[in-house]
Short mmCIF file of C-alpha atoms and ligand atoms in Angstrom, two decimals:
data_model
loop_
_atom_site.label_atom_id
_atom_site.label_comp_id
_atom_site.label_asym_id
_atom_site.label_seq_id
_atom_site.Cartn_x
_atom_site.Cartn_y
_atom_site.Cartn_z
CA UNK E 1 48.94 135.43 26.92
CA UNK E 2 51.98 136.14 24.82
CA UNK E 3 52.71 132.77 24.75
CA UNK E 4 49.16 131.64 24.07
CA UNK E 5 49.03 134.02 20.73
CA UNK E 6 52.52 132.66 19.60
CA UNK E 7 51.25 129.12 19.49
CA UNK E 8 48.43 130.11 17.46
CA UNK E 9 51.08 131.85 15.07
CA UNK E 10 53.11 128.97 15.01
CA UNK E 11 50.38 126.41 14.64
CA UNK E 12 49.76 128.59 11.45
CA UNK E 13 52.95 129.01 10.26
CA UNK E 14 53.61 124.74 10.02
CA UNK E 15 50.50 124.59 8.57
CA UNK E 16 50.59 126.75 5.82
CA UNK E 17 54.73 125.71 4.94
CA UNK E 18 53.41 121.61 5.24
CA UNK E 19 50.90 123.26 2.14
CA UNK E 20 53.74 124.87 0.49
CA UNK E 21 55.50 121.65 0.70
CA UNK E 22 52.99 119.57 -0.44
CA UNK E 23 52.03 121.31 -3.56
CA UNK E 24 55.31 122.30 -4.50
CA UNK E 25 55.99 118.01 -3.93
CA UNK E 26 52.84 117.35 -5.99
CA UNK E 27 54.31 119.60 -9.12
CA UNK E 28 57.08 117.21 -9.16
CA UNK E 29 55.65 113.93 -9.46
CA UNK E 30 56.10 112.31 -13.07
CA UNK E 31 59.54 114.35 -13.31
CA UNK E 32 63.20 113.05 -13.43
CA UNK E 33 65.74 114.56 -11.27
CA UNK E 34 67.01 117.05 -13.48
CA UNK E 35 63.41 118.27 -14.27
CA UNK E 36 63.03 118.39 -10.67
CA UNK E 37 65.96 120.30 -10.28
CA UNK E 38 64.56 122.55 -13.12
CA UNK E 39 61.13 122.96 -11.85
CA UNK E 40 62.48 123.71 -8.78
CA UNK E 41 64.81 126.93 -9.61
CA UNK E 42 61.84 128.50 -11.48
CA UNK E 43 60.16 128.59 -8.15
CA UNK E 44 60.67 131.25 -5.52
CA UNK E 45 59.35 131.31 -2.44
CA UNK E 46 59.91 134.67 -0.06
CA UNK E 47 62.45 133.73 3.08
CA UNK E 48 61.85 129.98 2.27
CA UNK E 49 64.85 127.34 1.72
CA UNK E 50 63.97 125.17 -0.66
CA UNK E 51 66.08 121.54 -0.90
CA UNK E 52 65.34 118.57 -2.93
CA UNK E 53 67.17 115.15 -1.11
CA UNK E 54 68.02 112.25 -3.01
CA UNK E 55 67.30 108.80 -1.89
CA UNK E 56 70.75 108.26 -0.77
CA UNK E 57 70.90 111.38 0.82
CA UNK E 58 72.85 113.95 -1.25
CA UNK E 59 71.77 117.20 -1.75
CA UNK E 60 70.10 117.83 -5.03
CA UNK E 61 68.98 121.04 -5.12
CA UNK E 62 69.53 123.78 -2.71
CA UNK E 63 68.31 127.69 -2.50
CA UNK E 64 70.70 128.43 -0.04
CA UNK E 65 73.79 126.62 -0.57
CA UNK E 66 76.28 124.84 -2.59
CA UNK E 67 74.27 121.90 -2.97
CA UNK E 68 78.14 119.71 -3.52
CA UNK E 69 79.25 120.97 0.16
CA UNK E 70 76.31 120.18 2.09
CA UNK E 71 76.62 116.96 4.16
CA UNK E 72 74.30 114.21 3.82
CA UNK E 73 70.94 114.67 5.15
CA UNK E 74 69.68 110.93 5.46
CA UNK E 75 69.90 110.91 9.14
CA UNK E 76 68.25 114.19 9.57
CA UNK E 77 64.39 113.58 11.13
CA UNK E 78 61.87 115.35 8.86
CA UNK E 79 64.14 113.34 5.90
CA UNK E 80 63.61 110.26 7.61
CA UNK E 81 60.22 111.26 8.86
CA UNK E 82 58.60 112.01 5.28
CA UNK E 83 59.89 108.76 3.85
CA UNK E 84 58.24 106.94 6.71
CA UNK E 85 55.05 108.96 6.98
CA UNK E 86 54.76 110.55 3.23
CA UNK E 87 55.20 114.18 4.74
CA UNK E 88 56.56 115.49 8.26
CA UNK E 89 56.88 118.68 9.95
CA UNK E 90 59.65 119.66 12.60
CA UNK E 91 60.64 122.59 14.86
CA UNK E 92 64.36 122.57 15.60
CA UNK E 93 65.86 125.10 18.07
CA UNK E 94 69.22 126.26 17.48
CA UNK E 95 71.09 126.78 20.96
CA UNK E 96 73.20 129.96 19.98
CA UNK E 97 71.20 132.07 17.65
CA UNK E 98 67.86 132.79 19.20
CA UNK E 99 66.06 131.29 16.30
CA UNK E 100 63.90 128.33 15.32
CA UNK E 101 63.95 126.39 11.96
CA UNK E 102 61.00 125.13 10.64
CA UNK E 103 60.86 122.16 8.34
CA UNK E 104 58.22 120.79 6.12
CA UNK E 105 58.94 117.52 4.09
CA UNK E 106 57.73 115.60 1.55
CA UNK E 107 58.47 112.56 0.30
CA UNK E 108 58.06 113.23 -3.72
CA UNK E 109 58.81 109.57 -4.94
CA UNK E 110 61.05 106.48 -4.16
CA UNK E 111 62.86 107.97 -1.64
CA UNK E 112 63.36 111.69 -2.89
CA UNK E 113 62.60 114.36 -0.14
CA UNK E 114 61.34 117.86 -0.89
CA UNK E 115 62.67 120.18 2.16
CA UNK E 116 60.85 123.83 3.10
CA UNK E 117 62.78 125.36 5.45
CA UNK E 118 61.58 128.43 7.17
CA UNK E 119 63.46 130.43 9.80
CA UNK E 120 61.78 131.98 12.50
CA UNK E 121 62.74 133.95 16.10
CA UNK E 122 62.93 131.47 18.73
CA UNK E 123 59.77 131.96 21.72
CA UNK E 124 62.34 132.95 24.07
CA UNK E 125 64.18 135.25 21.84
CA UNK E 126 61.42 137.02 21.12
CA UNK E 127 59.96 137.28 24.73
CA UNK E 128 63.28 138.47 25.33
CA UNK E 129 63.60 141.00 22.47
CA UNK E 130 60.16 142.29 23.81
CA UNK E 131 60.77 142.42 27.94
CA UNK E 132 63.18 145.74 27.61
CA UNK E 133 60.82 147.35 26.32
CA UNK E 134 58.09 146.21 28.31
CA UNK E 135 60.06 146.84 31.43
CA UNK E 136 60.71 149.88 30.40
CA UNK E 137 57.01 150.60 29.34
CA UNK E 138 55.89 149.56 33.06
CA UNK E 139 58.39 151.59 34.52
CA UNK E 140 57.05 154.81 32.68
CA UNK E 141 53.56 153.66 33.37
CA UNK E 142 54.38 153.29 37.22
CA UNK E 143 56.63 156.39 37.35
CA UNK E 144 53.73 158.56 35.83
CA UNK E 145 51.03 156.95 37.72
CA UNK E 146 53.09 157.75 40.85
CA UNK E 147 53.26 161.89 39.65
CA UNK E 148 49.65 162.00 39.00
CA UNK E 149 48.30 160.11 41.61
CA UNK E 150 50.72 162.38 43.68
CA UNK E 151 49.37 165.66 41.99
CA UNK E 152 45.80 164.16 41.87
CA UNK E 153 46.03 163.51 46.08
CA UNK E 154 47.57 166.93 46.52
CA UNK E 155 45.49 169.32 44.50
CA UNK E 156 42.56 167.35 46.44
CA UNK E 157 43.98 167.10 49.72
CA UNK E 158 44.96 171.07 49.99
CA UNK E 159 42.08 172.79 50.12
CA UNK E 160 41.06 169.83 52.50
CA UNK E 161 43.92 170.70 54.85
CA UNK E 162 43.79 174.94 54.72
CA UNK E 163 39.90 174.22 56.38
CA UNK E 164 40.51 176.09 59.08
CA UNK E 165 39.05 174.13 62.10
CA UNK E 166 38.46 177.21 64.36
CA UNK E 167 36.71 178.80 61.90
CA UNK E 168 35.62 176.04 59.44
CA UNK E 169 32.27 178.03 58.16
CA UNK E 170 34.89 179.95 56.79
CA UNK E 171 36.55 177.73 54.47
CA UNK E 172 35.49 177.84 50.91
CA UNK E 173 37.03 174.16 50.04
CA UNK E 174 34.10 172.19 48.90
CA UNK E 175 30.66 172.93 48.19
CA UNK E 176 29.81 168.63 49.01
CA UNK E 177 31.69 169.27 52.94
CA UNK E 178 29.57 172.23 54.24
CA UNK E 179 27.26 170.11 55.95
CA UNK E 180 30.42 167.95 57.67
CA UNK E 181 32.02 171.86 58.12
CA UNK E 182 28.73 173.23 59.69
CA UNK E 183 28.43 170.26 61.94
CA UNK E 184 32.30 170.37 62.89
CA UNK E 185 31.69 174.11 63.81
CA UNK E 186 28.49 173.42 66.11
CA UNK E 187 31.09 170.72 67.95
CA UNK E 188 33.84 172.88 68.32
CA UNK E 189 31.50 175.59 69.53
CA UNK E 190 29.73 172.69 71.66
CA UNK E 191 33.07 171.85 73.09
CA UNK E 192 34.27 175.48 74.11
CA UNK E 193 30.66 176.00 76.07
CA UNK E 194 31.43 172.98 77.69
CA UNK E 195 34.68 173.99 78.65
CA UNK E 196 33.91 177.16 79.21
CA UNK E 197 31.45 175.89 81.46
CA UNK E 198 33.47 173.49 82.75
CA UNK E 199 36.52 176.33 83.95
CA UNK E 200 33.56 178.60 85.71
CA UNK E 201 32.72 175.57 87.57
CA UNK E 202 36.00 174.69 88.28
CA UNK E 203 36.96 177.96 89.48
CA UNK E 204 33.46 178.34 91.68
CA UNK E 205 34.93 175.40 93.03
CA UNK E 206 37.96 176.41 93.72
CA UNK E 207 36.86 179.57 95.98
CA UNK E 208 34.31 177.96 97.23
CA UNK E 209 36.94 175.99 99.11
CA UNK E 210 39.24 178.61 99.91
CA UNK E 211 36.20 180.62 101.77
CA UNK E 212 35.27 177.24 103.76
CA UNK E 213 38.85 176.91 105.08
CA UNK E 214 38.81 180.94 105.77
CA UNK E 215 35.46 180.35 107.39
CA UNK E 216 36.59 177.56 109.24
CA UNK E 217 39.91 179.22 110.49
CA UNK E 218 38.74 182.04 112.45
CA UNK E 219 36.24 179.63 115.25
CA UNK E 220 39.24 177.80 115.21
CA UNK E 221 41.51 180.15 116.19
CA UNK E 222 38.74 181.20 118.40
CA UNK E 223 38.59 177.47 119.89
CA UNK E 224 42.95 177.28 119.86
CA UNK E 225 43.36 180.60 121.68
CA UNK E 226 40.31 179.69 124.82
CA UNK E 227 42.21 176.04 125.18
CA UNK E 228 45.59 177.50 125.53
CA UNK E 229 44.43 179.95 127.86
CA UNK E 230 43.01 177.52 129.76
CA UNK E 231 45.49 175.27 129.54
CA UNK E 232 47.96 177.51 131.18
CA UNK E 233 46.09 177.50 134.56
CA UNK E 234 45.99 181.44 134.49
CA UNK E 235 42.04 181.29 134.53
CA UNK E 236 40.42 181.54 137.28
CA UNK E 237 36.88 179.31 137.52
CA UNK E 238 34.69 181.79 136.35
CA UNK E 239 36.93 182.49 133.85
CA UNK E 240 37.44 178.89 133.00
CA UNK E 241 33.92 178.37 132.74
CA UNK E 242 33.36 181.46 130.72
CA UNK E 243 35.87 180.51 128.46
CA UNK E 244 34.72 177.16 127.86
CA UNK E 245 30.73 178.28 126.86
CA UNK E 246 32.85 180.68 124.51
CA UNK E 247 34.74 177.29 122.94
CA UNK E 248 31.41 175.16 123.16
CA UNK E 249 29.49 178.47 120.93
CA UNK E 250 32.42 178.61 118.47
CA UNK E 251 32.64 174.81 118.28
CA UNK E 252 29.28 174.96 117.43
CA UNK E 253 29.30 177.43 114.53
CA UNK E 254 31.76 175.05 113.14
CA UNK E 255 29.22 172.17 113.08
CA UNK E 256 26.49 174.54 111.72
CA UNK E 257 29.07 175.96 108.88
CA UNK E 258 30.16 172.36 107.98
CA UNK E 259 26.56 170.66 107.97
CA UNK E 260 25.73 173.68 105.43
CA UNK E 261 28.67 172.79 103.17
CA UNK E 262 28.10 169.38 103.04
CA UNK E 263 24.05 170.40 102.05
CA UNK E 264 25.29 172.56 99.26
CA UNK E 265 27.61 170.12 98.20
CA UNK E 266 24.95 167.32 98.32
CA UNK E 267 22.30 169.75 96.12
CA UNK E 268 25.54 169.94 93.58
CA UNK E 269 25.76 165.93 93.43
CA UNK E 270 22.07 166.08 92.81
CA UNK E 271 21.99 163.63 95.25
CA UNK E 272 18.99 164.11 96.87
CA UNK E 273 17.42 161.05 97.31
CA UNK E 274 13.99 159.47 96.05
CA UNK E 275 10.77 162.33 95.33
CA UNK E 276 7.93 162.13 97.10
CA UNK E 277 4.74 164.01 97.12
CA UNK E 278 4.83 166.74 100.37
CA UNK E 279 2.95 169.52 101.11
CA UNK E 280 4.86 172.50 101.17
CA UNK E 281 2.00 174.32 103.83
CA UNK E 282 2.75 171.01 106.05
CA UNK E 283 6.34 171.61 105.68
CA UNK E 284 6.02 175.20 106.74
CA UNK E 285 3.96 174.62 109.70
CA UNK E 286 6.52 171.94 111.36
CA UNK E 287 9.69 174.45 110.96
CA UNK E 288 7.38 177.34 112.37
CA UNK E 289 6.72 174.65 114.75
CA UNK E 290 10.28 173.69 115.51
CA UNK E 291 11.82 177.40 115.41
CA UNK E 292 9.04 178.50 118.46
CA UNK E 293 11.50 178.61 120.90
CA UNK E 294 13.62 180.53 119.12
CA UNK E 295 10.73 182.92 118.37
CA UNK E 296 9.17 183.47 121.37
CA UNK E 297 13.08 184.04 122.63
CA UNK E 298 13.68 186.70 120.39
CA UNK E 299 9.39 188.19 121.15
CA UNK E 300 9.07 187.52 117.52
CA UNK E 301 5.47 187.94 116.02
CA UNK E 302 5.56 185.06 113.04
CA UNK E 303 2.19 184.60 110.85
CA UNK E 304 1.16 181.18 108.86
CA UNK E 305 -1.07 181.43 106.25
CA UNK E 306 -0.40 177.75 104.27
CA UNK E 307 -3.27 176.34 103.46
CA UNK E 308 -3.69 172.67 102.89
CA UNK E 309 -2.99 170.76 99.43
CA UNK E 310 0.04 172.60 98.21
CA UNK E 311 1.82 169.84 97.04
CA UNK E 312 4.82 169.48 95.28
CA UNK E 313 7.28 166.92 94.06
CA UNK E 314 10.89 167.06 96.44
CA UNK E 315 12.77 165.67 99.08
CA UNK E 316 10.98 166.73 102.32
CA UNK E 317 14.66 167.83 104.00
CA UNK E 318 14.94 169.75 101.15
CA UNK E 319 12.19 171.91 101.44
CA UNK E 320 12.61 171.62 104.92
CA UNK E 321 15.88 173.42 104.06
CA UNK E 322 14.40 175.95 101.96
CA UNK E 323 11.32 177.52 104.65
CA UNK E 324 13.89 177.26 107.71
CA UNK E 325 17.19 179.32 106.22
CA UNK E 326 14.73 181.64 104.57
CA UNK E 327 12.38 181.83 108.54
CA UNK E 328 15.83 181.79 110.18
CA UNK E 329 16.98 184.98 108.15
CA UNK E 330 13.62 186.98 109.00
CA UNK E 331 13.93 186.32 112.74
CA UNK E 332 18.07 187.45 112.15
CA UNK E 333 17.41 190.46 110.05
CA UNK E 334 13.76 191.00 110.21
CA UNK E 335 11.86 193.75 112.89
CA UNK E 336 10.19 191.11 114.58
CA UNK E 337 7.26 190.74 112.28
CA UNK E 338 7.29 187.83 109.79
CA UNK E 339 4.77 185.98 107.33
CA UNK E 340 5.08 182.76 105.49
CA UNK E 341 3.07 182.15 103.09
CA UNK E 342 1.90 179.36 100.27
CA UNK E 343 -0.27 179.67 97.66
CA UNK E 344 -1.07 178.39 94.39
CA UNK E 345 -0.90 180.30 91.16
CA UNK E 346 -1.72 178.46 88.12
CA UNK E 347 0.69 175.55 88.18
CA UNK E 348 2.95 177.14 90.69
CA UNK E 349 3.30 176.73 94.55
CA UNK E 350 4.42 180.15 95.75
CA UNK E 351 5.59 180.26 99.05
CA UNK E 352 7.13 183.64 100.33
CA UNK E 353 8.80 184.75 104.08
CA UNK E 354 8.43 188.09 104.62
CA UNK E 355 9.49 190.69 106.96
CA UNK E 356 9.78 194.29 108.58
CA UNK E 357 13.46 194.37 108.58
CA UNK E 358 15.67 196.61 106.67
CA UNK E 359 15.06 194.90 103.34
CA UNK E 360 17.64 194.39 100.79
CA UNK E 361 18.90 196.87 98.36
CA UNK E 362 17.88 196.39 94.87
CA UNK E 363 21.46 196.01 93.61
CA UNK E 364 22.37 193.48 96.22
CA UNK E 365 19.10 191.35 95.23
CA UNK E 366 21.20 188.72 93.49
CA UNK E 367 24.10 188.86 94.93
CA UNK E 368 22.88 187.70 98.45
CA UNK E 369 22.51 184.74 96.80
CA UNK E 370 26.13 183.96 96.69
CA UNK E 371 27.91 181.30 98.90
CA UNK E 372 29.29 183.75 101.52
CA UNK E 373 27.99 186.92 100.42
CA UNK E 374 26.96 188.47 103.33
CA UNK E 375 25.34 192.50 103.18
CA UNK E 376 26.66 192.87 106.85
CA UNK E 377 29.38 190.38 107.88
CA UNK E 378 29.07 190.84 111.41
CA UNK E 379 25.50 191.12 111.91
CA UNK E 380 25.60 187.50 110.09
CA UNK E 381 28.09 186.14 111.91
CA UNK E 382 26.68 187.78 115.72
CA UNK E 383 23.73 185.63 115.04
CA UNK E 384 25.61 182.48 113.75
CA UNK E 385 25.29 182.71 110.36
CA UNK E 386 27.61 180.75 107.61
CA UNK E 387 26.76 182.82 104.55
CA UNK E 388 25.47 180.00 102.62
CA UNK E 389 21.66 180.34 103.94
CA UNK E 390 20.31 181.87 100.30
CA UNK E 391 22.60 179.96 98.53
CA UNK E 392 21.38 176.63 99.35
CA UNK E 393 17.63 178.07 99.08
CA UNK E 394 18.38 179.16 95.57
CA UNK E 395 19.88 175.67 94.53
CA UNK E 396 17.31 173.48 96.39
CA UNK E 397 14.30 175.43 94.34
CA UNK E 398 16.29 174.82 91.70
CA UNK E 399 16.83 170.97 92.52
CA UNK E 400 12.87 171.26 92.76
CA UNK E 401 12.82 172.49 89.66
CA UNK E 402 11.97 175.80 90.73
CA UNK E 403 13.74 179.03 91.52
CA UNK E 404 14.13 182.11 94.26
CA UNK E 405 14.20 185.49 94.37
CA UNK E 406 13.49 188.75 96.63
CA UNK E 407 11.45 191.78 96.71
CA UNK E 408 10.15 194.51 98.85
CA UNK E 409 8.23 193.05 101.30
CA UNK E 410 4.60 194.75 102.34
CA UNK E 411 5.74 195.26 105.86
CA UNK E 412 8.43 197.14 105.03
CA UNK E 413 11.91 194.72 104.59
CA UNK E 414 12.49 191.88 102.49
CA UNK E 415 9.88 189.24 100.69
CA UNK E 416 11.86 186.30 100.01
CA UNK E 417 10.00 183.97 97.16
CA UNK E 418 10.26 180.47 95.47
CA UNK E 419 8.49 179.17 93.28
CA UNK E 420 8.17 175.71 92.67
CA UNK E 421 6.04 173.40 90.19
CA UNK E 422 2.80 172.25 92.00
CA UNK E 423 2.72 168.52 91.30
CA UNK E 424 -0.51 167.33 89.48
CA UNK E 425 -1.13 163.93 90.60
CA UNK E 426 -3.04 163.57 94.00
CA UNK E 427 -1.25 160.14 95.37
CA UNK E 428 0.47 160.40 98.59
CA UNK E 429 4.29 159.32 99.62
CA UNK E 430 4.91 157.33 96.74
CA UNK E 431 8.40 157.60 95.99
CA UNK E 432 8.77 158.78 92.43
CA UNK E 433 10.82 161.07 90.04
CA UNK E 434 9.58 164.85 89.77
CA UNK E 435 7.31 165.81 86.75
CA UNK E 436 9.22 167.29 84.41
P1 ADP Y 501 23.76 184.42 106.33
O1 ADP Y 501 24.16 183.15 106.95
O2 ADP Y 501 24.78 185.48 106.44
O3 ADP Y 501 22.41 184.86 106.73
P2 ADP Y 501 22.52 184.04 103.79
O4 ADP Y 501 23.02 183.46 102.56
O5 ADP Y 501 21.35 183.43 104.43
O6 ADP Y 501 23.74 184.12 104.77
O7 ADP Y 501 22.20 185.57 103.50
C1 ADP Y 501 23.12 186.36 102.87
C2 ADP Y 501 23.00 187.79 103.32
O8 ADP Y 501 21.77 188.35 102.87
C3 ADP Y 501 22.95 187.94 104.81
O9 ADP Y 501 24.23 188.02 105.34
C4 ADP Y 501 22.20 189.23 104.98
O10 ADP Y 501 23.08 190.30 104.88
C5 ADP Y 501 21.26 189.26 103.79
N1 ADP Y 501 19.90 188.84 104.18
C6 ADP Y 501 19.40 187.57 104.15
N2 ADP Y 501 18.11 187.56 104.54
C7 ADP Y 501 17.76 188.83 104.82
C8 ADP Y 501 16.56 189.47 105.27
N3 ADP Y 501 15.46 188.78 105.52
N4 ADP Y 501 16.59 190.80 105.44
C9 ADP Y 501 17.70 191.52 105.18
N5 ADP Y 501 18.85 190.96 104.77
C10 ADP Y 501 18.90 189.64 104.59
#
């Protein structure tokens, strides 16, 4: 661009001398030499060299210099070029100086030349005379961009990093990031229920399996103890034989205890298997069915009421599950009087086990809910049970998107009840998703 404008400047420069020249040349014509010369010192013309060249190249008349000691300027080009063309203009760079001369000629008559000279600063020179301070103009520029664009970024990056991420409702930064703030906080406190969550589980988990492998030790030890005695040939056959039922009963506790471990831990997968629509009276009246022996064993007195059509949406080993730990418990703890029951309420399916047992004490209502909570250990474990009975009820009705409780029971011990959502379409054994 600097180089662009200069061009124009020069273009203007040679124009307006080659005018000079050629008036100044016109004002001569008619004149001898002497009148020339004459003429010629009455006119004078701000930084401009005037010369007046005779045909045979001496110098007439000179601004500048002794006119006797200058050399003879036939061979020089604008001399030769304005006595060829009538007029000439030429730009002659000097090597050393860093400047440019600028001729104009004209030929006045016969041969005589009329010389402007004009001396100018040289492109170069003057791009050079110009780049210190340029440089040094850039330099500023990019050394005081640099500090503000460095105080700019701090003084709005501070209050940006003293949010306070634990507490970021807190921070008082920027009216435009409260809605980024408010939704960082619901995430953060997103992330701690989760993990919060997350540790409970992890440390249910945990003691859940520690109580399985205490469980599992003492039949074990049970099992270990019979064999070895055994083993050692100290028994005699009745012994022997004794012992063995005694390994055979502990061996099978084991089964029971692991098959209800690996339910529970099934119902935590939520891997239950396709829903289909069962009727929870049905249900009832096969593990009443199935559990007879054990009944009329024990001179139990068990009542059904389950009247057809309550359906609901499930797995039927699940609810299988559910009626059979909570029958199994009234036979174990009961008086020898039970009733299961289902009926509908609204959109519920009620179904409720009670008995005339001892009941269960108010403050102990939830916690016999508990994997391996047991109210009396040896009473539970006498009758071959793992401690994990309510527990899987409770998480099956919830699988079935229902729940459990207790209460006083009528007869005088506990009435066990879950509730579950009655399922509203009619179609039968079509394997489907529950209603939600
Ligand atoms: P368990 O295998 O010991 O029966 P459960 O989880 O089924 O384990 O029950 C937990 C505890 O609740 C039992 O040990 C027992 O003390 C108490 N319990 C369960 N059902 C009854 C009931 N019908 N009457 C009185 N107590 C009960």
């Amino acid at each position: 661009m600097v180089a662009a404008s200069w061009k124009v400047y020069e273009g203007n420069a040679e124009r307006h001398l080659a005018l000079q020249a050629d008036a100044l040349a016109d004002a001569l014509v008619g004149l001898d030499t002497h009148e020339m010369e004459e003429r010629l010192s009455s006119v004078t013309l701000a930084d401009t060299r005037i010369t007046l060249i005779a045909a045979d190249g001496e110098i007439l008349y000179d601004t500048h210099a002794d006119e006797s000691a200058m050399a003879n300027h036939n061979s020089r080009e604008e001399v030769m070029e304005a006595r060829d063309q009538g007029q000439s203009i030429v730009l002659r760079r000097s090597q050393t100086m860093g400047t440019d001369t600028l001729y104009a000629a004209d030929e006045v008559i016969d041969g005589i030349v009329l010389r402007l000279a004009e001396t100018r600063t040289s492109l170069p020179y003057y791009l050079s005379s110009l780049l210190a301070p340029l440089a040094l103009a850039a330099l500023l520029a990019v050394a005081l961009s640099a500090v503000l664009a460095r105080a700019i970024t701090r003084s709005v990056v501070t209050p940006l990093l003293q949010v306070n991420l634990d507490e970021p409702l807190e921070s008082t930064a920027y009216a435009e990031i409260e809605p980024l703030l408010t939704r960082i906080d619901a995430l953060r406190a997103g992330l701690v229920a989760q993990n919060d969550q997350l540790e409970r589980a992890v440390s249910i988990r945990r003691e859940f399996t520690g109580n399985v492998s205490h469980e599992m030790k003492s039949p074990l030890q049970v099992i270990s103890g019979y064999a070895e005695l055994i083993e050692s040939g100290v028994t005699g056959p009745e012994e022997t034989q004794r012992f063995a039922s005694l390994i055979r009963e502990e061996s099978e506790s084991m089964r029971v205890l692991i098959d209800d471990v690996l339910f529970l831990s099934t119902l935590d997968e939520g891997a239950l298997g396709d829903s289909y629509l069962i009727d929870l009276s049905e249900v009832c009246r096969d593990v009443c069915d199935k559990l007879k022996p054990v009944t009329n064993t024990q001179g139990a007195e068990v009542l059904v009421d389950c009247p057809e059509g309550m359906t609901v949406w499930g797995a039927t080993p699940v609810a299988m599950r559910i009626v059979r730990n909570l029958l199994e418990n009234a036979l174990r703890y009961g008086g020898g009087r039970v009733e299961v029951r289902t009926e509908r309420k609204g959109d519920t399916i009620v179904l409720s086990v009670s008995d005339n047992g001892a009941g269960i004490p108010t403050e102990l209502r939830e916690r016999v809910f508990e994997r391996f909570y047991r109210i009396d250990p040896s009473r539970s474990r006498e009758t071959g049970g793992t401690g994990l009975g309510l527990a899987i009820v409770r998480n099956a009705a919830h699988s079935l998107g229902g729940r459990a409780s207790v209460e006083d029971s009528e007869l005088g011990g506990a009435r066990f009840v879950v509730m579950l959502p009655a399922a509203r379409e009619a179609k039968w054994n079509q394997p489907n998703r529950p209603e939600t």
